[in-house]
Coordinates of C-alpha atoms in Angstrom, one line a residue:
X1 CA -38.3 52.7 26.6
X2 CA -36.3 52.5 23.1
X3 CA -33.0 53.2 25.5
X4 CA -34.1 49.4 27.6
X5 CA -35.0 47.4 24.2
X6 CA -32.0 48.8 22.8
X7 CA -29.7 47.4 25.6
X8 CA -32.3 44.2 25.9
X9 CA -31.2 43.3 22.7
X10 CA -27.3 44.2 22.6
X11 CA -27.5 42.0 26.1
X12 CA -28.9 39.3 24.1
X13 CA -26.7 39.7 21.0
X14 CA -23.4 39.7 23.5
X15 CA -24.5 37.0 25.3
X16 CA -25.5 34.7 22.1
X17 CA -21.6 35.8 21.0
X18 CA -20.0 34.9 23.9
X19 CA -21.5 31.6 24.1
X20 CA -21.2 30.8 20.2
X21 CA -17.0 32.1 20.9
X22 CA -17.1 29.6 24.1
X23 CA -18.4 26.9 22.3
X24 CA -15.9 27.2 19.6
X25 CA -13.1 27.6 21.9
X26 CA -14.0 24.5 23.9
X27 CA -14.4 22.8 20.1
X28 CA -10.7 23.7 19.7
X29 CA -9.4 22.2 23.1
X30 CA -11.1 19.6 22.7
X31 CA -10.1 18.4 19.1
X32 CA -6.5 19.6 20.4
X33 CA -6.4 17.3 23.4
X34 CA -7.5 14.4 21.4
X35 CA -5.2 14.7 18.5
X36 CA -2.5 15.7 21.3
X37 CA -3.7 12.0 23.1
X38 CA -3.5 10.1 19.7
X39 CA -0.1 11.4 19.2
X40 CA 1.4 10.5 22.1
X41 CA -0.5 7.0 21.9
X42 CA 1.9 6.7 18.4
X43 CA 5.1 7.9 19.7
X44 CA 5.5 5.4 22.6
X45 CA 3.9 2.6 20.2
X46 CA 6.5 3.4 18.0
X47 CA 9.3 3.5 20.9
X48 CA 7.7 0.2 22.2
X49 CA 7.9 -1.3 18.7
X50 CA 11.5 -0.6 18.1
X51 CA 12.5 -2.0 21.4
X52 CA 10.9 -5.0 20.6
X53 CA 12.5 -4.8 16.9
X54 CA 15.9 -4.7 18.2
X55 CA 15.3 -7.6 20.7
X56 CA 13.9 -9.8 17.5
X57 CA 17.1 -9.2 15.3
X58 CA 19.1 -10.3 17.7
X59 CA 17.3 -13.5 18.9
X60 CA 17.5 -14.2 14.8
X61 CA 21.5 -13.6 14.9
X62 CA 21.2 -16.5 17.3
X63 CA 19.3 -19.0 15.7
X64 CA 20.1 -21.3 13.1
X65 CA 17.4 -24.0 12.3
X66 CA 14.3 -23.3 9.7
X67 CA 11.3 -24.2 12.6
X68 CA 13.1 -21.4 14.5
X69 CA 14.5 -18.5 12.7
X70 CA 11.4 -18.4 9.8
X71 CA 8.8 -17.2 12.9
X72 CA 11.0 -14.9 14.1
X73 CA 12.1 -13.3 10.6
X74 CA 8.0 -13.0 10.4
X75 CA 8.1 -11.4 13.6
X76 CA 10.5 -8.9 12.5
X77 CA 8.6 -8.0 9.7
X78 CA 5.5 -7.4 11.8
X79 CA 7.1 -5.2 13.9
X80 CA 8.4 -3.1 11.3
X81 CA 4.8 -2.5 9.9
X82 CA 3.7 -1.8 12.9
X83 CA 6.5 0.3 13.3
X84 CA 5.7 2.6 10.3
X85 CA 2.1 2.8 11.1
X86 CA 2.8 4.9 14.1
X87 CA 5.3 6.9 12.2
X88 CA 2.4 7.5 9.8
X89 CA 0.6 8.4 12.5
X90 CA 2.7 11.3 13.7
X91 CA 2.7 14.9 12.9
X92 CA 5.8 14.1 10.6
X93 CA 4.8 15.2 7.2
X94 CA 6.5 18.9 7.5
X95 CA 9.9 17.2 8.9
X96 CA 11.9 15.0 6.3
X97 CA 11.5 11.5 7.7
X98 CA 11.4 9.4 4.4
X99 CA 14.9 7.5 5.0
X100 CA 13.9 6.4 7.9
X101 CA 10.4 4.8 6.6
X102 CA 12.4 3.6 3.9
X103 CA 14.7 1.8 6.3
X104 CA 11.8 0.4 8.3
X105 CA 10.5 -0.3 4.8
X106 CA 14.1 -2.0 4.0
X107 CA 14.3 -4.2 6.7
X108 CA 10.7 -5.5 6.5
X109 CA 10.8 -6.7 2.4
X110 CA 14.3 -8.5 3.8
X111 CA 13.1 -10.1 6.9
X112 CA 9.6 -11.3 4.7
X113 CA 11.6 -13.0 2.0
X114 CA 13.7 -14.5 4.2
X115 CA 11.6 -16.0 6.2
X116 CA 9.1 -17.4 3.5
X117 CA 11.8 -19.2 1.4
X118 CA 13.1 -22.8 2.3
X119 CA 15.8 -22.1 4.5
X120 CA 16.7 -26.0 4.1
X121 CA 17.4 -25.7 0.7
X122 CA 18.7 -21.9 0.9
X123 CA 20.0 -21.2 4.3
X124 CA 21.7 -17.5 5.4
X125 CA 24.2 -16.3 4.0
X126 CA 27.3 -14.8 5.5
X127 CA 26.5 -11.6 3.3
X128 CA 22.5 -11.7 5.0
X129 CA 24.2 -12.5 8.0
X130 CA 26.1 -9.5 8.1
X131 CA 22.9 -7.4 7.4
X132 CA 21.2 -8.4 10.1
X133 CA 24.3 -7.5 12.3
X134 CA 24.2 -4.0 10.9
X135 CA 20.5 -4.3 11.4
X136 CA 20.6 -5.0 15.1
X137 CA 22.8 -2.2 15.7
X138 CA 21.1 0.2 13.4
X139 CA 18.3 -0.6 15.8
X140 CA 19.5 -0.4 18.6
X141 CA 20.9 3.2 17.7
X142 CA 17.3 4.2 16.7
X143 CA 16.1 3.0 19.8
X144 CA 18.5 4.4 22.4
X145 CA 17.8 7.8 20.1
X146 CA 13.6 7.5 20.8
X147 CA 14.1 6.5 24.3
X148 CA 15.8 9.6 25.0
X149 CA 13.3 11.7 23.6
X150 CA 10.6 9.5 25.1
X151 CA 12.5 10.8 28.3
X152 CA 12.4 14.1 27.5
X153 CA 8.9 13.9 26.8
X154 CA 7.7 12.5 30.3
X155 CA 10.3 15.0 31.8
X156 CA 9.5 17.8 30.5
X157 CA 5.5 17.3 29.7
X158 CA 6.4 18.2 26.1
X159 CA 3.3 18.4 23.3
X160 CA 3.4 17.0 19.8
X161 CA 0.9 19.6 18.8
X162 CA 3.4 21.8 19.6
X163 CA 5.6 20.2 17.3
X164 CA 3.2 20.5 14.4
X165 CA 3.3 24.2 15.4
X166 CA 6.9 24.8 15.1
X167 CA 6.9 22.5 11.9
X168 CA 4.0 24.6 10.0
X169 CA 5.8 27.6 11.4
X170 CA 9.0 26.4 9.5
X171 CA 10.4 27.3 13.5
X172 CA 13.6 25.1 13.5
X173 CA 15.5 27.2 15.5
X174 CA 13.4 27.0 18.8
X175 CA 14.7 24.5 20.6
X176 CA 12.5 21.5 20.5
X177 CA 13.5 18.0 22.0
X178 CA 10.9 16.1 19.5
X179 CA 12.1 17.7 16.6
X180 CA 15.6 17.4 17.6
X181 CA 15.6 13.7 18.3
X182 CA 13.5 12.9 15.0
X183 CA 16.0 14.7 13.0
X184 CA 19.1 12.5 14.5
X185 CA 17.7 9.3 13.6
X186 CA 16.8 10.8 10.7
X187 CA 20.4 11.7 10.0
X188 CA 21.8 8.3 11.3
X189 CA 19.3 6.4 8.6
X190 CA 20.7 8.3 6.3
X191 CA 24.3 7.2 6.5
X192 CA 22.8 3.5 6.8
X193 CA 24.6 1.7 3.3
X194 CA 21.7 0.9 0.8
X195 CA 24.0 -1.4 -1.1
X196 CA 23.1 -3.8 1.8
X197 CA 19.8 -4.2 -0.1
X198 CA 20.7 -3.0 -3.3
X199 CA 19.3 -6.7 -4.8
X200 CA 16.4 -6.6 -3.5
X201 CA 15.4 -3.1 -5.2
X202 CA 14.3 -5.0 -8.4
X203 CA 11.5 -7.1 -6.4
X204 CA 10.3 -4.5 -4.8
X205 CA 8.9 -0.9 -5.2
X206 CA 10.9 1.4 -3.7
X207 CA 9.3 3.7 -1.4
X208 CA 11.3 6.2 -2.9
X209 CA 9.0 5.6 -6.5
X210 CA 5.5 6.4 -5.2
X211 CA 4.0 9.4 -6.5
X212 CA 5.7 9.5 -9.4
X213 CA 2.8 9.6 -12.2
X214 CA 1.5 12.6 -10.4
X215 CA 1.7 14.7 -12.9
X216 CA 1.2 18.8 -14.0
X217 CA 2.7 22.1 -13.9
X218 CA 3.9 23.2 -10.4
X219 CA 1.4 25.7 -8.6
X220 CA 2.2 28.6 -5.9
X221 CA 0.7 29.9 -3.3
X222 CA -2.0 32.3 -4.9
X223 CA -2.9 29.5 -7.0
X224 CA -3.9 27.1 -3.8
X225 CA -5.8 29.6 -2.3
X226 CA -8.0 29.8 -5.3
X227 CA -8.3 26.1 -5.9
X228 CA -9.3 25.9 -1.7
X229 CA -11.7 28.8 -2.6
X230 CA -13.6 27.3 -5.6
X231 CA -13.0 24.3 -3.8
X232 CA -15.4 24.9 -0.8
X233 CA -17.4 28.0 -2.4
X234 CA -15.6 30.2 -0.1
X235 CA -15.7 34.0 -0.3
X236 CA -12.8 35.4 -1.8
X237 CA -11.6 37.5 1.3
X238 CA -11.8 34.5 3.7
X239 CA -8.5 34.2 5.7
X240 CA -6.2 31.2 5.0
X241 CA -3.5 29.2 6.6
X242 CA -1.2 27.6 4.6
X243 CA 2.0 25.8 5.3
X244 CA 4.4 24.0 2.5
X245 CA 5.7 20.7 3.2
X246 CA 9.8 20.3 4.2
X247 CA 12.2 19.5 2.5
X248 CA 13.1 16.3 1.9
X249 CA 9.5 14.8 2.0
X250 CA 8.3 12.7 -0.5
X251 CA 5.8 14.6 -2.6
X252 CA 5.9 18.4 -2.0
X253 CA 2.1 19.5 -0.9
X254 CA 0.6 22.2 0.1
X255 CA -1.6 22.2 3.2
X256 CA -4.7 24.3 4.2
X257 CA -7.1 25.4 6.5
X258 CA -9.9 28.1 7.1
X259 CA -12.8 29.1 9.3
X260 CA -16.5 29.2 7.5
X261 CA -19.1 30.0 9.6
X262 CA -19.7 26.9 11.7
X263 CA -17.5 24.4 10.1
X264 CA -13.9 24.2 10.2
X265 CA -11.8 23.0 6.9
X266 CA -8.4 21.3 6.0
X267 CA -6.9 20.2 3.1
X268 CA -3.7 18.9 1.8
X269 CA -2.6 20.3 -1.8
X270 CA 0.3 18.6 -4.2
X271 CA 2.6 21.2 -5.5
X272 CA 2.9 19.4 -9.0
X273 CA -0.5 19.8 -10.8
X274 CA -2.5 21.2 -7.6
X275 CA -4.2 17.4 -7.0
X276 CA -6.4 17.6 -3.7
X277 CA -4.7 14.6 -2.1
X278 CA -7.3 14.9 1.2
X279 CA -9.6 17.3 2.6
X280 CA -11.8 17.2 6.1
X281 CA -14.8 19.2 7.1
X282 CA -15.5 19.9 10.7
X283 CA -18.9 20.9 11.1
X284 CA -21.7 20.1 14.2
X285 CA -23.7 17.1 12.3
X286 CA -27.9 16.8 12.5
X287 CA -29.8 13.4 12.7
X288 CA -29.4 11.6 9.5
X289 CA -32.4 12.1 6.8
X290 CA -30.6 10.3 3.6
X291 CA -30.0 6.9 3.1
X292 CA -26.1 5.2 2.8
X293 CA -27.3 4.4 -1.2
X294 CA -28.0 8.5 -1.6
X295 CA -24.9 9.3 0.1
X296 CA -23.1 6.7 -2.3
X297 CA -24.1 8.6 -5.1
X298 CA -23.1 11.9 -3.6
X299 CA -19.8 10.6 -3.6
X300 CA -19.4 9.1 -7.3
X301 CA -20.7 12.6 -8.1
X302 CA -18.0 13.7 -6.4
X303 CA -15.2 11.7 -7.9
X304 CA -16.9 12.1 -11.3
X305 CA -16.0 15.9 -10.7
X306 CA -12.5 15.4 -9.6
X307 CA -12.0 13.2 -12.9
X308 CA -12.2 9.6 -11.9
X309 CA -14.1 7.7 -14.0
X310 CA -13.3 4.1 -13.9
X311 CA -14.6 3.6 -10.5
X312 CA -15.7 0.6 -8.4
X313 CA -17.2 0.8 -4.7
X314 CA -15.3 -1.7 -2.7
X315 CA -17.6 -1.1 0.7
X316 CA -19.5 1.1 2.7
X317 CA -20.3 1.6 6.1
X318 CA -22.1 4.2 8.4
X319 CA -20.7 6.1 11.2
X320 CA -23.6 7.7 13.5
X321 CA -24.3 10.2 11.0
X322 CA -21.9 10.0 8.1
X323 CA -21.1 7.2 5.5
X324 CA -17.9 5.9 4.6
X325 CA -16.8 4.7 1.1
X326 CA -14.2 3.0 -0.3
X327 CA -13.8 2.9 -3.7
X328 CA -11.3 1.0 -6.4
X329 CA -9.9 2.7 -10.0
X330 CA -10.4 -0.1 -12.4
X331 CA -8.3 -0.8 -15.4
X332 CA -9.9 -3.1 -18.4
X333 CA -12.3 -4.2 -15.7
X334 CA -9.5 -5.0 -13.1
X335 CA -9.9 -3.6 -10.0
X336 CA -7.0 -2.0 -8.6
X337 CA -6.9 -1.7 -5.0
X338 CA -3.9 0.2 -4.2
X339 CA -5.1 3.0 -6.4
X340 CA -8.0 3.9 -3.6
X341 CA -10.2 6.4 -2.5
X342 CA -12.0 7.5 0.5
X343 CA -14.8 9.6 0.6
X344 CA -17.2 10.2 3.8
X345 CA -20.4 12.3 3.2
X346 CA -22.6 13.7 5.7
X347 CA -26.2 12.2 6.2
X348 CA -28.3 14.6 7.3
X349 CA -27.6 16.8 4.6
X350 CA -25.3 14.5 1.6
X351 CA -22.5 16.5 2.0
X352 CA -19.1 16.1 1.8
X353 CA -17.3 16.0 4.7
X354 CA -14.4 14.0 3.9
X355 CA -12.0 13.1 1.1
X356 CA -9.1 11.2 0.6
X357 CA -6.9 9.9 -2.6
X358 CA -3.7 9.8 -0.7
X359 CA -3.2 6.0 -2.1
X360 CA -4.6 6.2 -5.3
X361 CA -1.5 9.0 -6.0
X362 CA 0.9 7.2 -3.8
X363 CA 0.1 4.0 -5.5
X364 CA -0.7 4.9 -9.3
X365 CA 1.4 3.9 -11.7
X366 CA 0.9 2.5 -15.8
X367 CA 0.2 -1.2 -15.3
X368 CA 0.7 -3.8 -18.2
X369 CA -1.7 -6.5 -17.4
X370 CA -1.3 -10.1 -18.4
X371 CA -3.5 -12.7 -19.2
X372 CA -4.3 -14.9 -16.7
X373 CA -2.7 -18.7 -16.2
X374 CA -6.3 -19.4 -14.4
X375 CA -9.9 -19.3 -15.9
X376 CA -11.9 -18.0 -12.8
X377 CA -13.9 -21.5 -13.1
X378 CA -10.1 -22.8 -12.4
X379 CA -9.3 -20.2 -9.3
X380 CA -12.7 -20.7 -7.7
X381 CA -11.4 -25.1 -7.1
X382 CA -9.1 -22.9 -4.6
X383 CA -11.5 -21.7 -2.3
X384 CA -13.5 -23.9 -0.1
X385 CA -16.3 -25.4 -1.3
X386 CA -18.4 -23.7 2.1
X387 CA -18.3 -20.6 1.2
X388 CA -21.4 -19.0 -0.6
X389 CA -20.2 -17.0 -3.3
X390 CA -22.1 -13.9 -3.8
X391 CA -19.9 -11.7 -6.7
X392 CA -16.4 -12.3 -8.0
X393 CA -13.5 -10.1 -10.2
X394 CA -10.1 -9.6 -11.3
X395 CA -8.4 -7.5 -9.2
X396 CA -4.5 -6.2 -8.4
X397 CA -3.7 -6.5 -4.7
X398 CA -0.7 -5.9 -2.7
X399 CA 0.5 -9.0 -1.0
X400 CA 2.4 -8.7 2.8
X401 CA 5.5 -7.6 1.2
X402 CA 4.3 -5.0 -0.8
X403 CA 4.5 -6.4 -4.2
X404 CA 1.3 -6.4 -6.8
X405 CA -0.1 -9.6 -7.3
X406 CA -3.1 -10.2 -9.7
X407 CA -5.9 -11.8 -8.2
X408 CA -9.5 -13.4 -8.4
X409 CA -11.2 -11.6 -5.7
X410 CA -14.3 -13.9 -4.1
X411 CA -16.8 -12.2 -2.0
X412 CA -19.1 -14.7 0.0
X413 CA -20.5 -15.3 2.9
X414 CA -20.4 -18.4 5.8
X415 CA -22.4 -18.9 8.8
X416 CA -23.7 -15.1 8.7
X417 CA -19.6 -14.0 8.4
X418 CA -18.7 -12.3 5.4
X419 CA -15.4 -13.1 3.6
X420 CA -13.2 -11.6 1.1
X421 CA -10.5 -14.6 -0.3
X422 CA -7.8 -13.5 -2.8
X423 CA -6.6 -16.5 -4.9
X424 CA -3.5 -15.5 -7.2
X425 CA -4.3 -15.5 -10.6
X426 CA -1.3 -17.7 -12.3
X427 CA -0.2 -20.0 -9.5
X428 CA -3.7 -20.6 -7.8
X429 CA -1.9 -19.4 -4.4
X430 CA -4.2 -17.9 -1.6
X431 CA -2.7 -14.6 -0.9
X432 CA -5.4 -12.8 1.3
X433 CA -7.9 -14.0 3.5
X434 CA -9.9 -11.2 5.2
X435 CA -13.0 -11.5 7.7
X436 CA -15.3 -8.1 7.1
X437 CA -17.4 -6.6 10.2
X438 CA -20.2 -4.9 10.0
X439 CA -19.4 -3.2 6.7
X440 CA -21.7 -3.6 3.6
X441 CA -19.8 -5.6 0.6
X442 CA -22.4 -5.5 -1.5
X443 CA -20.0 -5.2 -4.7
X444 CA -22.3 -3.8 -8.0

């Protein structure tokens, strides 16, 4: 009798493993096969995009007048950000790629200034002239170079997840179409002559600046996996994966991931001064049983912990069963909104399950902030008189070519829409308009 409960039970226990191992397996595929679809999504955006880039330059190399070559030049400029979104949505952060974002970068503060000026008064050059030649055919290089990987791709049913493989592996001698096809335009970018936009670089931040306050002694391996222990309040003998960035990338990070019991981890370390830059918790979430507000204060909790202090929530907003915040650094109560962070926190439970201060380091930098020209009484006759203001502050944006502006930020509301309207602080200039859905912009 003992003999049947015994095997009763090891039955049970076998099958309760097997299902728990074929649930996590089908876990994996499936969070493979959808960051595999999202990749490809942003590879042929990207090779779309750049088709369309090159076709832009040259219809501007063939205009002349102000009504027709200013919308164009905006076009360009679009294009380009579109352009480095999908790069920044690839699995690129292993393979150096930074001249190239820098060129994209390049061409869009160009193209932007360009067309915003008074080309009456200040027409092309023949020196801007000649950078939009080398433009186009820089382009169209890039593009013939993307194409044929985009070729090889279809051809050859290749996998960008296996690229992210070979790139944590450090595996560059594989052959690898992807990787070989990034790493050419890479190299063609990099012969591409800066001094074509060598004045520009003291109106604009070079990409090439970012993260440079992030600051502290550099960190090793032994040291990451202690910081992802105490981290997460792992055990000590829990296995790790990590992977160092490339060379060649901007900011030299760490990244990590583990296995806990039924939540899977990853994290993303900087070398210099061990700074979580992001971290994401996959785990099965319950029905929600906390309210956004107690998840809010999970969050500052959190941030509190990781030292910031000067903090202001700049919205929230609830996902099935998580909430989403986005919060500002402030600096003598300006509200700096390239230095952000994200954090999403679990609702049935208030924990967190997501983390990310990739643009407050990116972003940071010592400020020296100037008196306003405008009262705020004074900005306020620069926003129409329908709106229903609810709140109102001081804030640093970035405008649409990257530059910091300071602002008046108005939060109001007409006919049950809820707007946010930046009006430049000195010049009474609208520089930001935006339209919020269903978001809460309550700001405290």
């Amino acid at each position: 009798m003992k003999r049947w409960i015994s095997i009763t039970v090891l039955s049970i226990a076998l099958i309760v493993t097997g299902y728990w191992g074929y649930r996590q397996f089908t876990e994996k595929e499936h969070l493979i096969v959808q960051a595999e679809n999202n990749y490809q999504r942003a590879f042929h955006d990207l090779t779309y995009h750049v088709d369309l880039l090159y076709d832009k330059i040259g219809t501007t190399l063939a205009l002349k007048t102000k009504e027709t070559l200013s919308p164009q030049m905006l076009d360009v400029w679009q294009l380009t950000a579109q352009a480095q979104s999908d790069v920044s949505q690839l699995p690129l952060g292993l393979l150096p790629f930074t001249k190239t974002e820098t060129f994209l970068a390049d061409i869009g503060e160009f193209t932007y200034h360009v067309a915003i000026r008074d080309l009456d008064n200040e027409p092309l050059s023949e020196e801007e002239t000649d950078r939009l030649t080398q433009l186009y055919q820089s382009a169209d290089e890039i593009r013939k170079e993307l194409r044929t990987v985009q070729h090889k791709v279809f051809s050859d049913q290749l996998k960008w997840v296996e690229v992210e493989l070979a790139l944590a592996r450090n595996d560059r001698e594989s052959p690898n179409h992807i990787i070989d096809g990034f790493t050419a335009v890479e190299d063609y970018t990099s012969g591409f002559d800066q001094a074509h936009f060598d004045n520009l670089a003291a109106d604009f931040p070079s990409q090439q600046e970012r993260f440079q306050f992030v600051d502290g002694d550099p960190i090793n391996e032994e040291e990451v996996e202690e910081l992802i222990i105490e981290q997460f309040d792992l055990t000590p003998d829990i296995e790790l994966e990590l992977q160092k960035s490339g060379e060649g990338a901007q900011l030299n990070t760490f990244s990590g991931s583990f296995s806990h019991e039924d939540q899977h981890g990853y994290i993303e370390i900087t070398e210099t001064g061990g700074h979580v830059l992001s971290y994401m918790i996959n785990r099965e979430l319950a029905d929600a049983s906390i309210s956004l507000h107690d998840a809010e204060r999970e969050a500052e909790k959190l941030l509190k912990e990781q030292g910031f202090e000067d903090i202001k929530r700049l919205r929230s907003s609830q996902y099935d069963e998580t909430g989403l915040f986005q919060f500002a650094v402030t600096n003598d109560d300006v509200w700096v909104y390239p230095d952000q962070i994200t954090v999403k926190v679990a609702l049935d439970n208030g924990d967190i399950v997501g983390f990310n201060a990739t643009d407050y380091y990116r972003n940071h930098h010592e400020r020296e902030l100037k008196d306003p020209e405008l009262t705020l009484e004074e900005a306020q006759e620069f926003v129409s008189s329908s709106l229903n203001i609810e709140d109102q502050h001081l804030a640093i944006i970035e405008d649409r070519a990257g530059s910091e502006v300071l602002t008046y930020a108005f939060f109001g509301t007409l006919n049950n829409d809820t707007y946010q309207i930046f009006i430049d602080a000195n010049t009474g200039n609208e520089v930001f308009v935006e339209l919020k859905h269903d978001v809460e912009l309550k700001w405290d």
